[in-house]
Tab-separated table of C-alpha atoms in Angstrom:
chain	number	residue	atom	x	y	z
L	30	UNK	CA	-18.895	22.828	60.133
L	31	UNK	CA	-20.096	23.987	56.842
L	32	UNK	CA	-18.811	23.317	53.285
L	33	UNK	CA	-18.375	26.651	50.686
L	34	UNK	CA	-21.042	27.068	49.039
L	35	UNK	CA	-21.262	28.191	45.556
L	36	UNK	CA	-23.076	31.516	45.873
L	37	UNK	CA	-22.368	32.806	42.074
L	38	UNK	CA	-25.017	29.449	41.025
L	39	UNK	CA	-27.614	29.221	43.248
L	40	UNK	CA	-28.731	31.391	46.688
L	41	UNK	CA	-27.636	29.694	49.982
L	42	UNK	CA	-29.636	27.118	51.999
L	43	UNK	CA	-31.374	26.127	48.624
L	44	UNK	CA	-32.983	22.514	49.021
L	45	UNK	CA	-34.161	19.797	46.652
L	46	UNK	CA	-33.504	20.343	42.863
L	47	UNK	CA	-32.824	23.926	42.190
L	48	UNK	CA	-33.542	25.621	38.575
L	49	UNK	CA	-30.152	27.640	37.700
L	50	UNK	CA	-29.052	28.999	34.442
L	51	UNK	CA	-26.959	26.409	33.743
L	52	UNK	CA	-29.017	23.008	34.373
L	53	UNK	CA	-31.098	21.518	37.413
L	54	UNK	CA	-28.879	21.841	40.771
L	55	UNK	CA	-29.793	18.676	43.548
L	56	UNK	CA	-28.706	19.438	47.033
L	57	UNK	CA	-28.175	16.849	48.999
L	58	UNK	CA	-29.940	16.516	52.255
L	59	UNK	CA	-29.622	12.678	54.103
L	60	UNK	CA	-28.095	13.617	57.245
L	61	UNK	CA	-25.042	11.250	58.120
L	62	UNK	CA	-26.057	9.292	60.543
L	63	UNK	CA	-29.049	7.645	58.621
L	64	UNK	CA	-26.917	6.935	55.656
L	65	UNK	CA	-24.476	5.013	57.959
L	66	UNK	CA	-27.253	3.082	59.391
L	67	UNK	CA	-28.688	2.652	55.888
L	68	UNK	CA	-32.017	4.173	56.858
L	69	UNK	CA	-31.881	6.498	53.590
L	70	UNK	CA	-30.341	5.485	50.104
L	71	UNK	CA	-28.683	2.375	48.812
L	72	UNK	CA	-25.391	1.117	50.731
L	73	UNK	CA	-22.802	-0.539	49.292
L	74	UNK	CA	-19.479	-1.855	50.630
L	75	UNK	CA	-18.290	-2.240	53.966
L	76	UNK	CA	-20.534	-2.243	57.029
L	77	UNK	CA	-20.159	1.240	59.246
L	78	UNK	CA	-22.823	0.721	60.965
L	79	UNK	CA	-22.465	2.071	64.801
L	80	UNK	CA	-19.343	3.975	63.853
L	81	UNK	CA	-17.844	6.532	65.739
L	82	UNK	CA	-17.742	10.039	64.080
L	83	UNK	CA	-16.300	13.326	64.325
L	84	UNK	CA	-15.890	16.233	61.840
L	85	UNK	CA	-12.772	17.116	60.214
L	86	UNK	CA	-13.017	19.387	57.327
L	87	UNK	CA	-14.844	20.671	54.586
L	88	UNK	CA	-14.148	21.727	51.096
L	89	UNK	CA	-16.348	22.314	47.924
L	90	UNK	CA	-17.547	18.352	47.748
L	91	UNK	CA	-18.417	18.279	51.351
L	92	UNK	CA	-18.065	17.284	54.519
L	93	UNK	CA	-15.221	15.566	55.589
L	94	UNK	CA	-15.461	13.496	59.089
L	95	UNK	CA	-13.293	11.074	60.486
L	96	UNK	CA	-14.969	7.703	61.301
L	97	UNK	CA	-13.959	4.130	63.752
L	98	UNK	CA	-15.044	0.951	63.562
L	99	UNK	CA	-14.080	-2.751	64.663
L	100	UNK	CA	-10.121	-0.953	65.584
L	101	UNK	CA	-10.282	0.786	61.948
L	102	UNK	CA	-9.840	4.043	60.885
L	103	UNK	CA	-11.683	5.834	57.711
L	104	UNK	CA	-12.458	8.982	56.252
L	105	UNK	CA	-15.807	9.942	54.953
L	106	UNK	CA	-17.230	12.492	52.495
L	107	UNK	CA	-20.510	13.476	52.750
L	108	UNK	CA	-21.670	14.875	49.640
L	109	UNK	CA	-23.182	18.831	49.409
L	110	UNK	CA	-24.786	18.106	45.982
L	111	UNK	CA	-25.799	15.304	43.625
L	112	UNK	CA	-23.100	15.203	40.791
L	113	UNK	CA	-23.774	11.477	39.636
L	114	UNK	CA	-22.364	7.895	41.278
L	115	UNK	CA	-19.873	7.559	38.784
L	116	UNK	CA	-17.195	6.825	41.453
L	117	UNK	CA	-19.594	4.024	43.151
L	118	UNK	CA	-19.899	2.645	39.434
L	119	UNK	CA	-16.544	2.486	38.459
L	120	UNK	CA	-15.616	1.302	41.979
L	121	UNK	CA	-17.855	-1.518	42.254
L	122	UNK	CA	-16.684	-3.076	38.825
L	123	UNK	CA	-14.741	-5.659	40.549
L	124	UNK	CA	-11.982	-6.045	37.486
L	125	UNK	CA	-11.641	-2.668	36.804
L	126	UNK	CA	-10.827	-1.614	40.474
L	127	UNK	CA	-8.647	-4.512	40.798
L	128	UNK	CA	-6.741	-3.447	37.585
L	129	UNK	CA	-6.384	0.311	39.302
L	130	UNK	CA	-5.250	-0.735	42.394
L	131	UNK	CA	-2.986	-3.360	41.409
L	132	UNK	CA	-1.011	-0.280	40.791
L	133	UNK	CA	-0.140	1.077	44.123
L	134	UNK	CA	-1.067	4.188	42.965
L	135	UNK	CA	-4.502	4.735	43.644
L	136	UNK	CA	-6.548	4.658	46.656
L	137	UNK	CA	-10.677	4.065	45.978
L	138	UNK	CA	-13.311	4.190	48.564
L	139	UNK	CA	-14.427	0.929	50.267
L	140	UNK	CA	-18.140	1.761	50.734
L	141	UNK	CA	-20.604	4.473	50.306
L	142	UNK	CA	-24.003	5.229	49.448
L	143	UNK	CA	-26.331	6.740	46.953
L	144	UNK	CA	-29.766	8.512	47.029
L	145	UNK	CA	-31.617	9.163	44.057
L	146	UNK	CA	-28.823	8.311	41.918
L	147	UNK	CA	-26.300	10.335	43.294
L	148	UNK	CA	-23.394	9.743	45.648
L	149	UNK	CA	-24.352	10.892	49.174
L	150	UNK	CA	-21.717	9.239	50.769
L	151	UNK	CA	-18.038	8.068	50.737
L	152	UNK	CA	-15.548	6.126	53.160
L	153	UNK	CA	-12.080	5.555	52.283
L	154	UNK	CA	-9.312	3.940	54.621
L	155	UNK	CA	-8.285	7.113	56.236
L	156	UNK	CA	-4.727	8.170	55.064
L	157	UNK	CA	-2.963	11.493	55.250
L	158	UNK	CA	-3.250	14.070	52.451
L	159	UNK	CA	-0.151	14.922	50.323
L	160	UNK	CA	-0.024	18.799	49.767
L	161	UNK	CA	0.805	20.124	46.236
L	162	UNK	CA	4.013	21.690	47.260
L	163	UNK	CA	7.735	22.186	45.792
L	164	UNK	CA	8.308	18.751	47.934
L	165	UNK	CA	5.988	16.571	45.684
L	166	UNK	CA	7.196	14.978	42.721
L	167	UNK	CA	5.558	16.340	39.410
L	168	UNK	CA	7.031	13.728	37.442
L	169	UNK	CA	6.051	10.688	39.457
L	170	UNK	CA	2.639	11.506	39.801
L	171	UNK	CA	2.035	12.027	36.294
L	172	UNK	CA	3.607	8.868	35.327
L	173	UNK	CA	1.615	7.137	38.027
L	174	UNK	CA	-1.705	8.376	36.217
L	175	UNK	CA	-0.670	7.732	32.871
L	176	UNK	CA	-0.146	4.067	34.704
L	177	UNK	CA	-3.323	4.057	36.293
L	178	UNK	CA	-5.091	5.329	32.950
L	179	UNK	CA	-3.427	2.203	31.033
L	180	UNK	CA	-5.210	-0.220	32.653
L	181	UNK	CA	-8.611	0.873	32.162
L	182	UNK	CA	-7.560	0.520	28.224
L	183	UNK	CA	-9.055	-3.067	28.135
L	184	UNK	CA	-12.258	-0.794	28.691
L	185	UNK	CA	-11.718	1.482	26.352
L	186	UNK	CA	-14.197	2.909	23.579
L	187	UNK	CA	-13.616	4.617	20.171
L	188	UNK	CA	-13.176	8.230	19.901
L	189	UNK	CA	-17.136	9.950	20.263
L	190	UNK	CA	-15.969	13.019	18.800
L	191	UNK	CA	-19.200	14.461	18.003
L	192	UNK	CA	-20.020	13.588	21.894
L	193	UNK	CA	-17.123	15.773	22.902
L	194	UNK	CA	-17.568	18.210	20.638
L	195	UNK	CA	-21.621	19.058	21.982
L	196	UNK	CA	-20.473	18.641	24.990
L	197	UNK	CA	-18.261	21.561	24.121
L	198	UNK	CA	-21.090	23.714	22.564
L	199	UNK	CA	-23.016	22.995	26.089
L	200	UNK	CA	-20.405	24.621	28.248
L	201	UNK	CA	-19.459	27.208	26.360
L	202	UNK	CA	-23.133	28.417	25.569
L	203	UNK	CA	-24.041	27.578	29.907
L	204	UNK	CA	-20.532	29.855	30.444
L	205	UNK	CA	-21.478	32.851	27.691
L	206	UNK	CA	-18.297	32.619	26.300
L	207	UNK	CA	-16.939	33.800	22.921
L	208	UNK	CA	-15.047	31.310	22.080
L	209	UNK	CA	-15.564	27.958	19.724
L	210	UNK	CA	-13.663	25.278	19.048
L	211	UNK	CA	-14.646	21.717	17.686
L	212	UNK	CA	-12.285	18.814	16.670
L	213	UNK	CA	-12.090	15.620	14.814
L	214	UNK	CA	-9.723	13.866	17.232
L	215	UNK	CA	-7.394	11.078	16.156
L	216	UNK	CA	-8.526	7.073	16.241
L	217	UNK	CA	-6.239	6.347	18.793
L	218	UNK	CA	-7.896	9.048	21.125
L	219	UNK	CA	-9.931	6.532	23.368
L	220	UNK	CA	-12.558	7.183	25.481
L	221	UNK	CA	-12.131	5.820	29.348
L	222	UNK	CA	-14.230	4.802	31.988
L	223	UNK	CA	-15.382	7.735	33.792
L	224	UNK	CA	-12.561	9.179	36.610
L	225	UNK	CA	-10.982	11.957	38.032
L	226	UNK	CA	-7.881	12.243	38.448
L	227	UNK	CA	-6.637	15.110	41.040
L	228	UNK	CA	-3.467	16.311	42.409
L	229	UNK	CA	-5.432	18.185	45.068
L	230	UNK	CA	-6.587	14.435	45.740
L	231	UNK	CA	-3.629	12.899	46.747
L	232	UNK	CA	-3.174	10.734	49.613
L	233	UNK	CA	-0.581	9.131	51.340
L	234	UNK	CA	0.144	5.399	50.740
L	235	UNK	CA	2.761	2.573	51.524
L	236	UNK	CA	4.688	3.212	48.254
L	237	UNK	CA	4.067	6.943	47.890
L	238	UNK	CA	1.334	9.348	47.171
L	239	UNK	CA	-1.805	8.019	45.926
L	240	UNK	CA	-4.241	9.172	43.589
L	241	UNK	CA	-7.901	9.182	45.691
L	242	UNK	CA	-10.500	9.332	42.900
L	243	UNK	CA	-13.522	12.137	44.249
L	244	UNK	CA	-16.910	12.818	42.715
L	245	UNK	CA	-16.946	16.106	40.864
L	246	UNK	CA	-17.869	19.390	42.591
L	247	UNK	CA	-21.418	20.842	41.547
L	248	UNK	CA	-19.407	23.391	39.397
L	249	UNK	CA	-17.372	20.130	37.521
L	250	UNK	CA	-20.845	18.574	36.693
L	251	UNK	CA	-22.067	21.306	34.663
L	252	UNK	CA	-19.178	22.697	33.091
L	253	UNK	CA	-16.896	19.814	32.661
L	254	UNK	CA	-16.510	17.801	29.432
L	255	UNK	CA	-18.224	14.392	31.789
L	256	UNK	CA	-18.282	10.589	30.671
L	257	UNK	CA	-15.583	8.467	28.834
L	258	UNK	CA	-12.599	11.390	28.064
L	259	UNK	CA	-9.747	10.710	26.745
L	260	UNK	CA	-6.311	10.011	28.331
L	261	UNK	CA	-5.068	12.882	26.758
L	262	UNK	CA	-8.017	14.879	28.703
L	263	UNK	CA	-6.771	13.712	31.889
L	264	UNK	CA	-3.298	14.700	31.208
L	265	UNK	CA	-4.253	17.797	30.628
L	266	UNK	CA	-6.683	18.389	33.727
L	267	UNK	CA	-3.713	17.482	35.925
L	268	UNK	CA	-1.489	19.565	33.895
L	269	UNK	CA	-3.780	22.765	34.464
L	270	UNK	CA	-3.707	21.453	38.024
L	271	UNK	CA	-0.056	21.772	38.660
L	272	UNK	CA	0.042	25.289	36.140
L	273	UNK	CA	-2.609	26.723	38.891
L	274	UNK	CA	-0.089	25.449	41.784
L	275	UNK	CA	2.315	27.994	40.754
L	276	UNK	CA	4.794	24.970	39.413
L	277	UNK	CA	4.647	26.030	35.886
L	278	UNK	CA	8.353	25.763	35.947
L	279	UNK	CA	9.195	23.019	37.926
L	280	UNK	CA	10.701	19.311	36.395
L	281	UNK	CA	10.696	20.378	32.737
L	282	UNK	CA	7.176	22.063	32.763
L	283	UNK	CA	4.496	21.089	30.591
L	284	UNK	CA	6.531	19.124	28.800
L	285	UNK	CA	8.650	17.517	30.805
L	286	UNK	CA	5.073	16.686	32.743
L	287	UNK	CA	3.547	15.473	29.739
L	288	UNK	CA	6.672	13.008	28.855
L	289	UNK	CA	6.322	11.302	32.389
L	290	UNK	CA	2.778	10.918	31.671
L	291	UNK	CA	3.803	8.989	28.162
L	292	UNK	CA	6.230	6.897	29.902
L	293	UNK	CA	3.023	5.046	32.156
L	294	UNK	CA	0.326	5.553	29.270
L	295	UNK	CA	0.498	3.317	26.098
L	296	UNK	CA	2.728	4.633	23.753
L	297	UNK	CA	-0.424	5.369	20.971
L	298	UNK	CA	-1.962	7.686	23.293
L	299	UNK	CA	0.888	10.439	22.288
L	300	UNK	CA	1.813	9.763	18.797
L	301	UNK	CA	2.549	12.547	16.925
L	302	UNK	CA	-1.255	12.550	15.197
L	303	UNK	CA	-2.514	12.256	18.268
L	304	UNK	CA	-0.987	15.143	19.548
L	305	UNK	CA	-1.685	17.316	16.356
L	306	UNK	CA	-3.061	20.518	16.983
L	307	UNK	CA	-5.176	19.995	13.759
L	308	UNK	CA	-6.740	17.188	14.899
L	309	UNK	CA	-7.034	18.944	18.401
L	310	UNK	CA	-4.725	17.389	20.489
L	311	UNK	CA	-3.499	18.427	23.636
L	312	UNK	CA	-4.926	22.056	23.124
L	313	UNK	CA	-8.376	21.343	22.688
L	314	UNK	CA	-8.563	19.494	25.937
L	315	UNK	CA	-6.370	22.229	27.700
L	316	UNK	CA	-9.481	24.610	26.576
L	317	UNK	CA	-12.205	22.158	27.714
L	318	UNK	CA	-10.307	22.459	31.174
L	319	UNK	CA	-10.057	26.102	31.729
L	320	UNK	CA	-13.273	26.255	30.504
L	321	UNK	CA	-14.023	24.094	33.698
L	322	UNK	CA	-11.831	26.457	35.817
L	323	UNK	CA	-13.579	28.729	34.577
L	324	UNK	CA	-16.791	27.267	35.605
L	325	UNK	CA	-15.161	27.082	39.133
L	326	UNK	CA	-14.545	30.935	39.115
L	327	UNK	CA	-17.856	31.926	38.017
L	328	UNK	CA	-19.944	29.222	40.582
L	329	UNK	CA	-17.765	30.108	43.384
L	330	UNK	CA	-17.204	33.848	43.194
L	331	UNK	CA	-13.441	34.081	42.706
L	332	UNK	CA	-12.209	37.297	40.743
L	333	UNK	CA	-8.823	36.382	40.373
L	334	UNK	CA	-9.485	33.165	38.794
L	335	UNK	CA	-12.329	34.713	36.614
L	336	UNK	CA	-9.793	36.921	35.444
L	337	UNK	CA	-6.704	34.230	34.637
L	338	UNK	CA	-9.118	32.367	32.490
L	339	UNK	CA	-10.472	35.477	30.594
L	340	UNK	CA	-7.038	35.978	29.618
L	341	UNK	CA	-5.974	32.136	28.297
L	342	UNK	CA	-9.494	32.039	26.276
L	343	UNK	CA	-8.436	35.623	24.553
L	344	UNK	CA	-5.276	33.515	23.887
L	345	UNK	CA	-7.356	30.804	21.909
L	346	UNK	CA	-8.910	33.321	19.781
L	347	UNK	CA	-5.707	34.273	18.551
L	348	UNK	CA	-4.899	30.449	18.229
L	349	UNK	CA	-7.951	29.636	16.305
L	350	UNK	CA	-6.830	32.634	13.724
L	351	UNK	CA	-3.932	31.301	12.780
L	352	UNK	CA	-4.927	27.695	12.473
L	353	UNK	CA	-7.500	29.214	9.904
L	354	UNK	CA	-4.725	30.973	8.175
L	355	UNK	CA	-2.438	27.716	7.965
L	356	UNK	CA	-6.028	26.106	6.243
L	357	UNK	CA	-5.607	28.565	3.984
L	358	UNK	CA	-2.440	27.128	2.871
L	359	UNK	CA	-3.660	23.800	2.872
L	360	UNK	CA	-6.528	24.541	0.336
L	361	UNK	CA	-3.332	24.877	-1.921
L	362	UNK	CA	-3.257	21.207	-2.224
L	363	UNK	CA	-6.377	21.023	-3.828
L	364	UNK	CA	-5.823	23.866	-5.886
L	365	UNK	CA	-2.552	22.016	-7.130
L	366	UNK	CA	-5.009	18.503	-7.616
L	367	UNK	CA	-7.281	20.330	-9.909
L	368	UNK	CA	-4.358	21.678	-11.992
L	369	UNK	CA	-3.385	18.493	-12.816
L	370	UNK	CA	-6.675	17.420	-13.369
L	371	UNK	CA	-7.501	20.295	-15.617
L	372	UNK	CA	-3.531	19.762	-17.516
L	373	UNK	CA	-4.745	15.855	-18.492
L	374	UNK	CA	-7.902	17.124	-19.396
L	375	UNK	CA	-6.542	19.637	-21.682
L	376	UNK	CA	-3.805	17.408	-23.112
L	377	UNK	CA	-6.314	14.467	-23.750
L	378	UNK	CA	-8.577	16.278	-25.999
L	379	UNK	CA	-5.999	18.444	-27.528
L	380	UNK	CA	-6.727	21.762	-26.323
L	381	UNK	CA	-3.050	22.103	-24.810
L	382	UNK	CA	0.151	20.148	-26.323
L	383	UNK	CA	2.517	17.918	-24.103
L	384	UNK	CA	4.763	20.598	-23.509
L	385	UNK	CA	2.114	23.322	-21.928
L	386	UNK	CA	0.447	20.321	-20.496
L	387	UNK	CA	3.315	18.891	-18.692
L	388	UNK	CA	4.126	22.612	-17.523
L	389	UNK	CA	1.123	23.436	-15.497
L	390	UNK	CA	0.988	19.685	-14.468
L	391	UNK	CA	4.212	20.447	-12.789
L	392	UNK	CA	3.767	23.963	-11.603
L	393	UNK	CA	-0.172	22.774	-10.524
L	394	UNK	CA	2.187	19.699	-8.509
L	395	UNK	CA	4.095	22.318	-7.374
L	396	UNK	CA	1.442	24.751	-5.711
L	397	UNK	CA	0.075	21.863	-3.966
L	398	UNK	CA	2.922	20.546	-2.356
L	399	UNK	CA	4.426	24.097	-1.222
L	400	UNK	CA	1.316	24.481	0.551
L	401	UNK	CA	0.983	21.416	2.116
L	402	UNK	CA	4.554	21.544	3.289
L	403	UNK	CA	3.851	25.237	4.518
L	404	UNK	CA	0.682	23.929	6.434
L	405	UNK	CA	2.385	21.077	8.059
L	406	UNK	CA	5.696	23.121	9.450
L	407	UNK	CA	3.420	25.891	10.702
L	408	UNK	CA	1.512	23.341	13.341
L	409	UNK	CA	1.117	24.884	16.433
L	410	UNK	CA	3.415	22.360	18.455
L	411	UNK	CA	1.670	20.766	21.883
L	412	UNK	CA	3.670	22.531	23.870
């Protein structure tokens, strides 16, 4: 059984750490049964050792095999490539995992292990996946993540907007793309412990479909905007998730999605400067994730999707235009500031009388505010 391989970043059968034209490449090579019996790599979690094993599946993490031991049942992902332990890390902090699953709505792995620094190896309690089909909820599941997203805010940090903003610069320059876009984010934008979030994750649990948290795919590693993103980033990763599905129209849409998602996340997450386009808001982390689709298309070889996000990025050219246009408009309000600077000036050492004065004070008052008002109603909404 052998996991897809992506051909478009580095030749098949490559071992160790591979040189490719987007960053070093590690392919993992413990074979299963010595990371069960912790002969390779550091274990952590429960005891598998002696565990019965048979394949099941693969997809672009892995291999998928299902394991018994001592009557229980579990599912385990060997990893293809080294993308990090930030799963293991996240995991094994005791009071954030608790906080997660308190929930009911996510399902983390119970043991695994790491070589080198990377995750080689996760079990979960096996459970059955939930397909993203016209039968699943939209709704619920993004108000279960924005629920599971609220309690890692005790871990919160403050926006690192100049973090996000090179981490931009990296994946677009890695991808060749054209297009550029930087924001300054609003305060409330917090960065989270690092997690991913997938509807192509979900599993089945005892009060519906769980969320189970996987390691990124090599692709997500070096293309993805990585570390402590924001809620709104996740939001917008599952949104693109459920676009891609073909449910672009179902329960409301984007919006309706996105209003779930508000319901479970803390009400500051979505206020209205949050979500300002200006500022970046929900657009700025919809193009960091087709730039990681993008990514996907490009690593793994797949026209079609090489093509879909050709056409949304020629899309944010056109949306970058006019937000420079509506600057434009707001430059007005300094204009108007320095004619009534220049009108007090004037009137204070007598070069213009009260009358003139108080005339181009008011039309100078009047320039500024027309274009402010003209900047603020021509926001490109959210949505």
């Amino acid at each position: 059984m052998l996991a897809p391989w992506p051909t478009g970043l580095l030749p098949e059968a490559s071992q160790g750490t591979v040189p490719t034209p987007w960053g070093p490449v590690t392919v993992m090579e413990a074979a299963l049964d010595d990371l069960l019996n912790a002969e390779v790599g550091a274990w952590w979690g429960a005891n598998l050792t002696g565990a019965t094993v048979e394949p099941s599946r693969a997809d672009r993490h892995g291999r998928w095999f299902l394991a018994e031991h001592d009557g229980a049942t579990y599912d385990l992902l060997l990893c293809s490539f080294g993308t990090g332990r930030a799963l293991s890390s996240l995991t094994q902090h005791a009071d954030r995992a608790n906080a997660m699953t308190a929930t009911g709505h996510v399902q983390l792995p119970v043991a695994g292990c790491t070589v080198d620094g990377h995750e080689a190896l996760l079990v979960w309690p096996h459970a059955a996946q939930v397909p993203l089909d016209a039968s699943l909820d939209l709704c619920d599941q993004f108000r279960a993540a924005g629920r599971v997203l609220a309690t890692l805010e005790p871990w919160a940090t403050p926006p690192v907007e100049r973090r996000w903003n090179e981490a931009l610069a990296t994946v677009e320059q890695r991808l060749g793309a054209s297009t550029l876009w930087r924001a300054p984010h609003d305060r409330v934008t917090v960065g989270l412990p690092d997690l991913q979030l997938s509807l192509h994750s979900l599993v089945e649990g005892s009060e519906g479909p769980r969320f189970r948290p996987l390691p990124r795919t090599v692709d997500e590693a070096l293309t993805g905007v990585l570390g402590r993103r924001p809620g709104l980033a996740h939001a917008m990763a599952l949104e693109g998730e459920a676009v891609e599905a073909g449910r672009a129209a179902d329960e409301g849409g984007p919006e309706g999605w996105f209003a779930a998602w508000s319901e479970g996340a803390p009400s500051d997450w979505s206020r209205t400067r949050a979500l300002s386009t200006y500022r970046g808001g929900l657009w700025i982390w919809r193009y960091a994730d087709v730039m990681r689709w993008r990514g996907r298309a490009m690593a793994w070889d797949d026209g079609d999707l090489q093509d879909a996000t050709k056409t949304w990025l020629e899309d944010v050219d056109r949306l970058q235009a006019r937000l420079g246009v509506l600057r434009m408009w707001r430059s007005l309000l300094w204009l108007g500031a320095a004619g009534v600077a220049a009108a007090w000036y004037a009137h204070a050492l007598g070069a213009l009388t009260e009358g003139p004065s108080l005339v181009l004070a008011a039309a100078s008052v009047a320039v500024g505010a027309g274009g402010w008002l003209r900047y603020r109603a021509a926001e490109p909404g959210p949505f």
